[in-house]
Short mmCIF file of C-alpha atoms in Angstrom, two decimals:
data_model
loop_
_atom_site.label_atom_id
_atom_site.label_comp_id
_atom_site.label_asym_id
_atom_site.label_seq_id
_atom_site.Cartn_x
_atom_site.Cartn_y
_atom_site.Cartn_z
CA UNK A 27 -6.01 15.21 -18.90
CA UNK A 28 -2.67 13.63 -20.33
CA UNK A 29 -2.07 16.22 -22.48
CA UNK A 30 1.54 15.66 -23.31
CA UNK A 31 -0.07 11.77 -24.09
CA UNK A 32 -2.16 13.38 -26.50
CA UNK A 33 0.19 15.61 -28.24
CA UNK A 34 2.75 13.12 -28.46
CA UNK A 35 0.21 10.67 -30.20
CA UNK A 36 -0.86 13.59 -32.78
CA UNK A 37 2.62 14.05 -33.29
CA UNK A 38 3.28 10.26 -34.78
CA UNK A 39 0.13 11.52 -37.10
CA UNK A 40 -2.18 8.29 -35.31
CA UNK A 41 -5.46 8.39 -33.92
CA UNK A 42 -6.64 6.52 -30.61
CA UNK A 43 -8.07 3.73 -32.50
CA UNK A 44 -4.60 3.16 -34.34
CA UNK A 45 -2.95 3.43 -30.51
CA UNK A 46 -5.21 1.43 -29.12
CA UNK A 47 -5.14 -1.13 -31.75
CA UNK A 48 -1.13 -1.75 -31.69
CA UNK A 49 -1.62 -1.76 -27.90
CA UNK A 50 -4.04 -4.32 -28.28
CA UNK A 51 -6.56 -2.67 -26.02
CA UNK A 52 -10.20 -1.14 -26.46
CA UNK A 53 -10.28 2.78 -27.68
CA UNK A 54 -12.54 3.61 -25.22
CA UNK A 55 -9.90 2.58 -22.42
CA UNK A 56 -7.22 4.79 -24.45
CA UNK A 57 -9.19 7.42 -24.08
CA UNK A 58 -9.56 7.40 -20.90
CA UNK A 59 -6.10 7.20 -20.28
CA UNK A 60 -5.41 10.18 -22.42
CA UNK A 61 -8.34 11.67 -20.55
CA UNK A 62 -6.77 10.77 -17.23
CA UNK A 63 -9.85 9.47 -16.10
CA UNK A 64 -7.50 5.93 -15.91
CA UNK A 65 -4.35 5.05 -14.94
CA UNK A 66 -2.81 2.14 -16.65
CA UNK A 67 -1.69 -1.01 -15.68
CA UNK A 68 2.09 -1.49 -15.87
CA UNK A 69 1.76 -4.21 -18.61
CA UNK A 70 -0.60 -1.70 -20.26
CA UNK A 71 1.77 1.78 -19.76
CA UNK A 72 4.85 -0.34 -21.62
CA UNK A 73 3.43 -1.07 -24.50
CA UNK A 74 1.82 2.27 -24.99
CA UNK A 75 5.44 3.39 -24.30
CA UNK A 76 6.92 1.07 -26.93
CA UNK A 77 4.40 2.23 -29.39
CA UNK A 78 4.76 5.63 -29.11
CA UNK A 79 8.17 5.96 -27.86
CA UNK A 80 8.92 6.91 -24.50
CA UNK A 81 9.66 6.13 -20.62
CA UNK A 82 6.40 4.57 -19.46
CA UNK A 83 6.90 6.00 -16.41
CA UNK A 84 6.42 9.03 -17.47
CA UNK A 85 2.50 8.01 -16.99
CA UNK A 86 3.76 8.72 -13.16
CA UNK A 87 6.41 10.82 -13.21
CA UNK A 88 4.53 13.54 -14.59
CA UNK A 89 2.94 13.49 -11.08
CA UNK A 90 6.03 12.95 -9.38
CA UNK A 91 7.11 16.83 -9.36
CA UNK A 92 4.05 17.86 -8.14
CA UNK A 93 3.45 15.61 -5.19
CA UNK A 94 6.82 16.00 -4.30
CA UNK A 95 6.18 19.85 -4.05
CA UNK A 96 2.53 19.58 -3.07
CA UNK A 97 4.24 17.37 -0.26
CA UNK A 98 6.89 19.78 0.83
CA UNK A 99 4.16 22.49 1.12
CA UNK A 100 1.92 20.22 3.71
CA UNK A 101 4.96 19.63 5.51
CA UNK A 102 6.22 23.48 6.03
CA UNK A 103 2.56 24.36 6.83
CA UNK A 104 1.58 24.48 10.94
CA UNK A 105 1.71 20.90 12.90
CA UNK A 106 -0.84 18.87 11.11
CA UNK A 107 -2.54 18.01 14.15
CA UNK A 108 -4.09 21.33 14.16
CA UNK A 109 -5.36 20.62 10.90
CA UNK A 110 -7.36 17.36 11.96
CA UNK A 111 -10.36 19.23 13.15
CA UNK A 112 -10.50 20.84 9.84
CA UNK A 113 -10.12 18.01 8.13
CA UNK A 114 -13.08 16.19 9.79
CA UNK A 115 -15.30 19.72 9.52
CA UNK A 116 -15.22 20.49 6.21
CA UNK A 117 -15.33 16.83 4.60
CA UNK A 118 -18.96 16.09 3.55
CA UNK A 119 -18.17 12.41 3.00
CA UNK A 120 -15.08 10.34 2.45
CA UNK A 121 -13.41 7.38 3.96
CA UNK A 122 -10.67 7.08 6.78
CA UNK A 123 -8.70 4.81 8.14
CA UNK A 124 -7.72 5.30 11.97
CA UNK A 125 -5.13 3.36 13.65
CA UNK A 126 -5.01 4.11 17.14
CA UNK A 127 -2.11 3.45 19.33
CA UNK A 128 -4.11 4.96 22.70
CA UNK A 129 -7.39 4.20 23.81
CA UNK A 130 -7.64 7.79 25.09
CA UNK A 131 -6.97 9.37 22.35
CA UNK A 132 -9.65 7.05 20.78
CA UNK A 133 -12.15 8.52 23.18
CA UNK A 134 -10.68 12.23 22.46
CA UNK A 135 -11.43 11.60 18.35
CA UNK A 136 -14.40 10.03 18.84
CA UNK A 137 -15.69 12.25 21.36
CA UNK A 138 -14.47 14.85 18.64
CA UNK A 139 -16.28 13.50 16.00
CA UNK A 140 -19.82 13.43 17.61
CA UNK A 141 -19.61 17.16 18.59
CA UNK A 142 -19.34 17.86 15.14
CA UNK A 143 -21.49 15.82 14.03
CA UNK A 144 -24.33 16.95 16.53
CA UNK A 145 -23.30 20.63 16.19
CA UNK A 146 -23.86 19.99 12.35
CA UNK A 147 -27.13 18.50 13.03
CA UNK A 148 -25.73 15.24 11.05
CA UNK A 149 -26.84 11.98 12.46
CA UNK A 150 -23.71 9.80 13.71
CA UNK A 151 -23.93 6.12 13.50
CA UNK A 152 -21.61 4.86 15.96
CA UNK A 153 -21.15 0.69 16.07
CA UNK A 154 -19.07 0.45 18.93
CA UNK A 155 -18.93 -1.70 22.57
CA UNK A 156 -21.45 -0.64 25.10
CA UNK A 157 -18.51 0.05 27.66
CA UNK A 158 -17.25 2.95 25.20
CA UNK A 159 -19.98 4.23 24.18
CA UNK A 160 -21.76 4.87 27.74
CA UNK A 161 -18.50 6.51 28.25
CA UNK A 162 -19.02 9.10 25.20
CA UNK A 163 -22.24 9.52 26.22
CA UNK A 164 -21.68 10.66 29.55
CA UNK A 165 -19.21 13.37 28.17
CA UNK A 166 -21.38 14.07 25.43
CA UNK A 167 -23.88 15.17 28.20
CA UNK A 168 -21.76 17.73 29.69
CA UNK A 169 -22.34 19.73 26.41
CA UNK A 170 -25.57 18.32 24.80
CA UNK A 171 -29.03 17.47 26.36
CA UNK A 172 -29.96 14.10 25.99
CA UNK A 173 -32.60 14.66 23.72
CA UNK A 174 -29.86 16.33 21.23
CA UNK A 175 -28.07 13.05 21.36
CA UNK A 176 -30.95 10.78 21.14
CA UNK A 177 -31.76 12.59 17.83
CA UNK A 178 -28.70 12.42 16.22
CA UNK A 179 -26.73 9.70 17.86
CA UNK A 180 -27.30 6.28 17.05
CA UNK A 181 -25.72 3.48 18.56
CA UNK A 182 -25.02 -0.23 17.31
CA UNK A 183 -23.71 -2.24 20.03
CA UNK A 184 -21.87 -4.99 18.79
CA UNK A 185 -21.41 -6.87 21.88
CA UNK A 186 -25.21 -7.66 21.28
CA UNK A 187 -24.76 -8.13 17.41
CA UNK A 188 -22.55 -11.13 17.95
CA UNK A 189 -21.31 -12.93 15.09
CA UNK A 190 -24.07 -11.15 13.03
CA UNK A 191 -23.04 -8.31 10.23
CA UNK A 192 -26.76 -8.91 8.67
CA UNK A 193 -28.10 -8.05 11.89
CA UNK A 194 -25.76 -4.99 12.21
CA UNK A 195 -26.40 -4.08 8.39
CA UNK A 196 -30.33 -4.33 9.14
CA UNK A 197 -30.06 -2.06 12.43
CA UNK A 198 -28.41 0.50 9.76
CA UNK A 199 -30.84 -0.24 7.40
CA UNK A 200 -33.53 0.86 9.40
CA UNK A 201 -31.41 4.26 10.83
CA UNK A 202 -31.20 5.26 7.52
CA UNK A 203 -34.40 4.78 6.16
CA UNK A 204 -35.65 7.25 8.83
CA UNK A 205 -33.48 10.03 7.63
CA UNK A 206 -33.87 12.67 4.71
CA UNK A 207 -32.02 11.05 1.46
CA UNK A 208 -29.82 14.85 1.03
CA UNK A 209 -28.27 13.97 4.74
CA UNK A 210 -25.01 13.94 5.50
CA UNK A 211 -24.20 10.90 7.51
CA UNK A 212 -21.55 10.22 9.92
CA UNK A 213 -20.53 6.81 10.67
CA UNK A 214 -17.81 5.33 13.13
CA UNK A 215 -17.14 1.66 13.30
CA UNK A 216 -14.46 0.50 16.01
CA UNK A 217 -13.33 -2.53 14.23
CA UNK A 218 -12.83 -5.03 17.70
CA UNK A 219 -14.09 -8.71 16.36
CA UNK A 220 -13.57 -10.99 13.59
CA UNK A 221 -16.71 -11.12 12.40
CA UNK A 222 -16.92 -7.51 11.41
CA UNK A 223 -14.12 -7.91 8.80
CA UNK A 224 -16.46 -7.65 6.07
CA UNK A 225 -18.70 -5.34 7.76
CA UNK A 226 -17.72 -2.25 5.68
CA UNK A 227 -17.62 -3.64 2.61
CA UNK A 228 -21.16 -5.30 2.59
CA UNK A 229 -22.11 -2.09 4.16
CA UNK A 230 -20.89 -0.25 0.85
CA UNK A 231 -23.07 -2.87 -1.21
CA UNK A 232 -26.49 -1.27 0.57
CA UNK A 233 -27.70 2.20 -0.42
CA UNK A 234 -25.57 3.72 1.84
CA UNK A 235 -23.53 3.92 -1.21
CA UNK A 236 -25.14 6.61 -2.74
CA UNK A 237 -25.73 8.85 0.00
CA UNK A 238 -23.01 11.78 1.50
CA UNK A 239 -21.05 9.30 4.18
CA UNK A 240 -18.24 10.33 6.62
CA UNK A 241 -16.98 7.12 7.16
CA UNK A 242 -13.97 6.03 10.42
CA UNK A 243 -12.98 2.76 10.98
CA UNK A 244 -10.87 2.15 13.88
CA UNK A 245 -8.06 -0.47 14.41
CA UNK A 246 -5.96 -1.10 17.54
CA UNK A 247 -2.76 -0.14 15.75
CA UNK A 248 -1.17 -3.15 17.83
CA UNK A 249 -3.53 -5.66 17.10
CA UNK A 250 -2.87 -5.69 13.40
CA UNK A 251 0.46 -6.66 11.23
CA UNK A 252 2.27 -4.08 9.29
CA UNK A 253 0.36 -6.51 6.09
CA UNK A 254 -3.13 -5.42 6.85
CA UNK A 255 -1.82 -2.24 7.43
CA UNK A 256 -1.06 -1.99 4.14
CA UNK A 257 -3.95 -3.51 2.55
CA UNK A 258 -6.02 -0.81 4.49
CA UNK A 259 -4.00 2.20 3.04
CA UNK A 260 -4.85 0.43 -0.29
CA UNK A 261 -8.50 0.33 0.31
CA UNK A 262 -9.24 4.15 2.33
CA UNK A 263 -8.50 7.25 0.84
CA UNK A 264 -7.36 9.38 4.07
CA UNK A 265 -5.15 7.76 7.08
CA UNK A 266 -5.30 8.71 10.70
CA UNK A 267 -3.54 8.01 13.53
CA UNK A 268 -3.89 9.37 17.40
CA UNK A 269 -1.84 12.74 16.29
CA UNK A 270 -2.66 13.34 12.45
CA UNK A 271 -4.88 12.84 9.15
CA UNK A 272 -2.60 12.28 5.73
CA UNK A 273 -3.45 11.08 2.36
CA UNK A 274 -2.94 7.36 2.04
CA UNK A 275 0.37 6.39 -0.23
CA UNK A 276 -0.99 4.06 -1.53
CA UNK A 277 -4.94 4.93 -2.27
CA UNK A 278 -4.55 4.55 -5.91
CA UNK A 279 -7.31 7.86 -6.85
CA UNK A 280 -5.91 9.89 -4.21
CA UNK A 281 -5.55 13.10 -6.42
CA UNK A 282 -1.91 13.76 -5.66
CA UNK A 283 -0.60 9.95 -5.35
CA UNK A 284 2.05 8.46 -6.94
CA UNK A 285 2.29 4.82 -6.98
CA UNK A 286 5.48 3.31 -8.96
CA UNK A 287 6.00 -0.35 -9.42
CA UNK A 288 8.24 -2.00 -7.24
CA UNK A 289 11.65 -2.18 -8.10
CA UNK A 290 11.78 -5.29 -9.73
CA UNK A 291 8.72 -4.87 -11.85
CA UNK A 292 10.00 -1.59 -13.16
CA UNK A 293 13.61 -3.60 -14.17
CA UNK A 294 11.02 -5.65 -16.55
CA UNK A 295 8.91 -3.16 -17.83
CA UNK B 10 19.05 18.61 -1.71
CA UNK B 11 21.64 15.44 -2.41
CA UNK B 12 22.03 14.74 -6.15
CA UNK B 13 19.25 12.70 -7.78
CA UNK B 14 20.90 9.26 -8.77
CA UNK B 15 19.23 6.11 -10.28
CA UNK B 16 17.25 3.66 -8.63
CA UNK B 17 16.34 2.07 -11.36
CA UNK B 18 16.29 2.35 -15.29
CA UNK B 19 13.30 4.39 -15.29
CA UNK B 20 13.64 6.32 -11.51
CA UNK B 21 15.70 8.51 -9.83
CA UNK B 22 15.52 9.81 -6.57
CA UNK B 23 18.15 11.80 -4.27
CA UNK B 24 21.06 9.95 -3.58
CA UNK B 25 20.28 9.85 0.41
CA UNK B 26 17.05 8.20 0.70
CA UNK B 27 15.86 5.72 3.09
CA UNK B 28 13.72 3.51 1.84
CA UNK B 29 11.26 0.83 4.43
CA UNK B 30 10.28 -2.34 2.12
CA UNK B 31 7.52 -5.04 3.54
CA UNK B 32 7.47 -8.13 2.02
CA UNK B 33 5.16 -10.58 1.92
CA UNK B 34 6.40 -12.97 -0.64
CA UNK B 35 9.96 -14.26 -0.83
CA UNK B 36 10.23 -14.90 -4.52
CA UNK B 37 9.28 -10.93 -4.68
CA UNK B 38 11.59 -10.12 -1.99
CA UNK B 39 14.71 -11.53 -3.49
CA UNK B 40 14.00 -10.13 -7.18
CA UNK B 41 13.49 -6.67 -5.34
CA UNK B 42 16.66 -7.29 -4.01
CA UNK B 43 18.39 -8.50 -7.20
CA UNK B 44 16.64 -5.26 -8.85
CA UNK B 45 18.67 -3.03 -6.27
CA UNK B 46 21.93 -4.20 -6.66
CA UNK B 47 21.69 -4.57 -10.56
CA UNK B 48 20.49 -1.07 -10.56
CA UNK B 49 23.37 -0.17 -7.87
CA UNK B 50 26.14 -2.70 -10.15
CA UNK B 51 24.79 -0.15 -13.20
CA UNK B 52 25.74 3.16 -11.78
CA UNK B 53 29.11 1.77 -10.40
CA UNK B 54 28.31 1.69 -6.56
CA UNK B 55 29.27 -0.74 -4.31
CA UNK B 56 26.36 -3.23 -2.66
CA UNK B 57 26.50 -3.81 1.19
CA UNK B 58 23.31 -6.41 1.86
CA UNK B 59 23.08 -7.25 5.45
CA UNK B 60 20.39 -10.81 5.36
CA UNK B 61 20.20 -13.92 7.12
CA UNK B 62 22.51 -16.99 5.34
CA UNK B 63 19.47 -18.88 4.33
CA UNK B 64 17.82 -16.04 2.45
CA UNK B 65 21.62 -15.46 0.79
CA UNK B 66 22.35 -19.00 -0.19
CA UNK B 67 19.31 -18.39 -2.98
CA UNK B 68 20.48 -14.73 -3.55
CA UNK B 69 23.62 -15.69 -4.11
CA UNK B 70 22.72 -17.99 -6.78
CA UNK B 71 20.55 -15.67 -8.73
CA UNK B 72 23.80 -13.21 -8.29
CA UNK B 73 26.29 -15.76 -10.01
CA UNK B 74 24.08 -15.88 -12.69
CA UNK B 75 23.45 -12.25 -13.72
CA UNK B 76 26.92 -10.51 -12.82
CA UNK B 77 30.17 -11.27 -14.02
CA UNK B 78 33.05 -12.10 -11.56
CA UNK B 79 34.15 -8.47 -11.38
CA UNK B 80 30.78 -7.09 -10.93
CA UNK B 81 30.27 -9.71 -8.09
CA UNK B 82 33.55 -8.00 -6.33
CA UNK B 83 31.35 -4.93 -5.69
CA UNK B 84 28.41 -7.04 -3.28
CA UNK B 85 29.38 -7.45 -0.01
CA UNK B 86 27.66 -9.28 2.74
CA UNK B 87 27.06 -9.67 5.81
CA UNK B 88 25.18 -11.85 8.20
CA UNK B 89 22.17 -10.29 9.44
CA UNK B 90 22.12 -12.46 12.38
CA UNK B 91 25.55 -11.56 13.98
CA UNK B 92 25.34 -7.66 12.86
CA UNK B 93 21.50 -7.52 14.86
CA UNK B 94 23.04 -9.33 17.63
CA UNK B 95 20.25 -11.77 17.01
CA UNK B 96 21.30 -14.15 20.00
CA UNK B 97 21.32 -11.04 22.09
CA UNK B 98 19.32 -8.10 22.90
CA UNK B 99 18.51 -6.06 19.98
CA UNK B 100 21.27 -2.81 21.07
CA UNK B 101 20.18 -0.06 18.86
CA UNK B 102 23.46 2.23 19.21
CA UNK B 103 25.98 -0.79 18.96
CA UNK B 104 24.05 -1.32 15.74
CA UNK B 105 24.42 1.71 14.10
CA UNK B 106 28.31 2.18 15.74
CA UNK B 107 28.59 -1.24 13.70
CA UNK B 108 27.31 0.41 10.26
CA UNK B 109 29.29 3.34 10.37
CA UNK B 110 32.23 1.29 11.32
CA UNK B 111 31.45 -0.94 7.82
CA UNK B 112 30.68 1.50 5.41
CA UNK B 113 33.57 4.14 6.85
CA UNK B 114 36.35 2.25 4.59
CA UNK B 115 34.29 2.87 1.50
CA UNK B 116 33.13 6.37 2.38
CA UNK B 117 36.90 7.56 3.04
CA UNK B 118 37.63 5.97 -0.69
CA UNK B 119 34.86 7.82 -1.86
CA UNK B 120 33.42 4.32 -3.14
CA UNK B 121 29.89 4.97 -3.49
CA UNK B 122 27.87 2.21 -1.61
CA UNK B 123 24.04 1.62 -0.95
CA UNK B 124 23.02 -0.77 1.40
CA UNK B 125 20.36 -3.74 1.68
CA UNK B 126 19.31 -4.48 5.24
CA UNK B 127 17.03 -7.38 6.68
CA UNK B 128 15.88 -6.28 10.37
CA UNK B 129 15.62 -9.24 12.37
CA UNK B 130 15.50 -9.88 15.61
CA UNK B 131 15.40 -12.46 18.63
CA UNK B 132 12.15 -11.99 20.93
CA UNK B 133 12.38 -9.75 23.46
CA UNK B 134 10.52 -6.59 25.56
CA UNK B 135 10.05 -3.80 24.16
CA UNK B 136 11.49 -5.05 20.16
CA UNK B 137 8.69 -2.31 19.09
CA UNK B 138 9.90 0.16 20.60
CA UNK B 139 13.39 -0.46 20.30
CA UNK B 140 13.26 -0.80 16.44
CA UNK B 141 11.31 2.62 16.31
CA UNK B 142 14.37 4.45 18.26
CA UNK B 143 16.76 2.74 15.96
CA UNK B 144 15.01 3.67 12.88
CA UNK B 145 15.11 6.92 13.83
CA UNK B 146 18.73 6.81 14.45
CA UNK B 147 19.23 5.43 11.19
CA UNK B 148 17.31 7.66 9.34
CA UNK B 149 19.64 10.07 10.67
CA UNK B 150 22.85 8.44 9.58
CA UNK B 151 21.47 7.79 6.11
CA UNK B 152 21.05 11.34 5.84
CA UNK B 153 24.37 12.71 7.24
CA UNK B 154 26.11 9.55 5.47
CA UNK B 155 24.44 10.15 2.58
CA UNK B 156 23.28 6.63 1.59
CA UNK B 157 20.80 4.63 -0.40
CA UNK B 158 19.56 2.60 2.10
CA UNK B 159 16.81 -0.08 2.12
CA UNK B 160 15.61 -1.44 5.74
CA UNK B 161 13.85 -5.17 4.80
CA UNK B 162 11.04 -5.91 7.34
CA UNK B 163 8.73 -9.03 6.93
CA UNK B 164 5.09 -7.71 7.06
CA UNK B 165 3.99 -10.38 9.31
CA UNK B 166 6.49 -9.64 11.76
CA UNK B 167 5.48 -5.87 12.61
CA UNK B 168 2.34 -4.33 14.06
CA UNK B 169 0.84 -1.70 12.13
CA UNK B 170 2.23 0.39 15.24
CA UNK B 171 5.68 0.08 14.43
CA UNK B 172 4.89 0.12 10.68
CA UNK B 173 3.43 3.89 11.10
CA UNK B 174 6.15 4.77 12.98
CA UNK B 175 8.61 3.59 10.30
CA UNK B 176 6.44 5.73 7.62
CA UNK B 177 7.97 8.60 9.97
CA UNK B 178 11.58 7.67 9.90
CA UNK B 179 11.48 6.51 6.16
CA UNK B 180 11.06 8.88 2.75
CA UNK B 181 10.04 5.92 0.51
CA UNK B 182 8.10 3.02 1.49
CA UNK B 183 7.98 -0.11 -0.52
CA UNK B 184 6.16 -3.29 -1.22
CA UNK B 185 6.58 -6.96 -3.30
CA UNK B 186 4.29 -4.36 -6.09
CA UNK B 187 4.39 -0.87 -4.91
CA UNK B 188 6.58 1.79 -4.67
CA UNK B 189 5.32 5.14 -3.02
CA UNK B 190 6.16 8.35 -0.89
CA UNK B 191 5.72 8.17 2.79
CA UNK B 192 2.63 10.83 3.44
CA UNK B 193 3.83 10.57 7.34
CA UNK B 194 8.52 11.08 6.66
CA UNK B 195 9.79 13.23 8.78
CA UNK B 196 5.99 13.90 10.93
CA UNK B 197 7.00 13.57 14.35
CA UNK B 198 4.88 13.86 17.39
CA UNK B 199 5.90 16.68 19.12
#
């Protein structure tokens, strides 16, 4: 709630429609900027602040104390790699973004992730190459009988799903159809050819929406350009790498983000 | 905590900061750049931009036509390409030596300067790696120097590797759009 947004509206003696109206913009999107339920556009948050008087930034800045502290606090706490276990644990469902630099580390947080997952009795979808995954699965069987991971591990080769994300999606399709709709899902997609770029995101446009999903896609942190980097901290909520788990910069509803305009933007607001 | 000085109109931020921008588009690039100095011209600091001739030629341009001849006395320039040691190996501590060496006439005047730097560099092994020491050497000097300090990178030309390892070495990371806090500054592997 912007309450400061809303008391400095009452004080001018307007309503949201009158706001909304000089702003040229629908109430209904006011509101939910004075709920905070929205954050608005910079085009948007300057002529609110021309209206009504003040530093449009101030639609960020109000954050900026807080993350700022919130940020100091995370960094005084213990190594955050000791939180990454507890980060993975306790999440029910959420969306992550790892970019690995070492391919055993990969094994370590995958390997990671499926004990959980099994010890949870949550069914893990992994959609990996068969070379990795017969290697998980051999250490998985030092600590799990085989029947344990045959219940709850389910693997998607994509050596055999070759140019194919319907075939891929269909394979998931069918995993998840089998399963109780309260489940909590793991999934773990090791993002290795071209043709699964849009793998996720026609993934998101099944069901599996609207289930609990613990979702990690993995990059070779060498095989892509600082660009996509970016565009993937844009997209997934939570970032991890072979040592720790942060918030994404620049995952726009990430509670305690702050996302200014760039320099020159903010010159013309 | 260093004084909190204006980066722009609208934000400030503590004088020493060390900011990692990745561009994608030029037109952006340069009016980020033009942004920065005005910003600097307005608090009366002094502009050191370190970028390759052909990206300065159009700066320059833009320059001459929003500050007056005595603001233009406080940008100073140099060519990215001879203070990288482009047609040599990338040398990470002659590099900084270099910097220091630059900005120590304006820091013994107490002129207050921020700086504007392009990174580029001439293939070669290790350039990764290389770039992540002397980031974090930087980062360092920024901080006892206490500059405002921009390191340019061009997205296309760095892994998301290196890119991470910048978020470490780097309080503010920006974009063409975006302007954010690095979630990893100052997280180093132990």
């Amino acid at each position: 709630m912007r309450e400061w947004l809303i008391q400095l509206r009452k004080s001018k003696q307007l309503t949201q429609q009158q706001v909304a109206s000089r702003c040229f913009i629908e109430r209904s999107y006011y509101s939910q900027i004075e709920r905070g339920k929205r954050n608005p556009s910079t085009h948007v948050a300057k002529i609110i602040g021309e209206v009504l008087g003040f530093n449009p930034l101030k639609f960020f800045k109000n954050d900026l104390d807080f993350s700022f502290n919130e940020y100091k606090k995370l960094s005084s706490e213990k190594n955050p790699h000791e939180n990454m276990l507890d980060y993975i644990k306790y999440l029910e469902y959420g969306r992550i973004v790892y970019l690995y630099n070492s391919i055993q580390k990969y094994y370590k947080h995958l390997f990671t992730y499926l004990l959980i997952g099994i010890k949870d009795k949550r069914h893990c979808i992994i959609i990996d190459n068969n070379k990795n995954y017969c290697l998980l699965k051999k250490r998985l069987e030092s600590v799990y009988t085989n029947k344990e991971i045959e219940n709850f591990v389910h693997h998607i080769n994509i050596d055999i799903s070759n140019h194919d994300v319907e075939s891929v999606i269909q394979n998931v399709q069918y995993l998840l159809a089998k399963l109780n709709d309260n489940e909590c899902i793991y999934f773990w997609i090791h993002k290795e050819k071209m043709w699964q770029n849009s793998l996720w995101e026609k993934l998101d446009e099944t069901d599996i929406n609207y289930i609990k999903v613990l979702a990690v896609q993995a990059f070779n942190a060498s095989l892509i350009s600082g660009g996509e980097h970016i565009k993937l901290m844009k997209k997934y909520p939570l970032l991890m790498t072979d040592e720790e788990i942060v918030t994404s910069p620049f995952f726009n509803s990430n509670p305690n983000s702050l996302i200014l305009p760039s320099l020159y933007i903010q010159e013309n607001i | 905590m260093s004084e909190l000085i204006n980066l722009t109109k609208y934000l400030k931020i503590e004088n020493a900061a060390h900011i990692l921008y990745t561009f994608e588009c030029k037109e952006n690039y340069i009016n980020n750049m033009i942004a920065y100095i005005k910003a600097g011209i307005e608090m009366g600091h002094h502009l050191l931009i370190i970028e390759n001739s052909n990206t300065y030629k159009q700066v320059e341009e833009k320059i001459k036509s929003f500050f007056s001849v005595q603001e233009q006395m406080s940008i100073h320039y140099l060519d990215n390409y001879l203070f990288y040691g482009y047609y040599g190996n990338f040398r990470m501590n002659n590099i900084i030596e270099h910097f220091r060496e630059v900005l120590t006439p304006f820091l013994n005047n107490q002129i207050n300067v921020r700086t504007w730097a392009h990174v580029e560099w001439q293939e070669q092994n290790d350039i990764f790696a290389k770039i992540e020491e002397f980031e974090k050497l930087a980062d360092y000097s920024v901080s006892k120097m206490k500059l405002m300090s921009v390191c340019a990178y061009d997205a296309s030309d760095i892994c998301a590797s290196l890119h991470i390892n910048m978020m470490r070495t780097h309080e503010y990371i920006m974009t063409d759009k975006e302007f954010v806090k690095s979630s990893l500054y100052r997280v180093f592997i132990k």
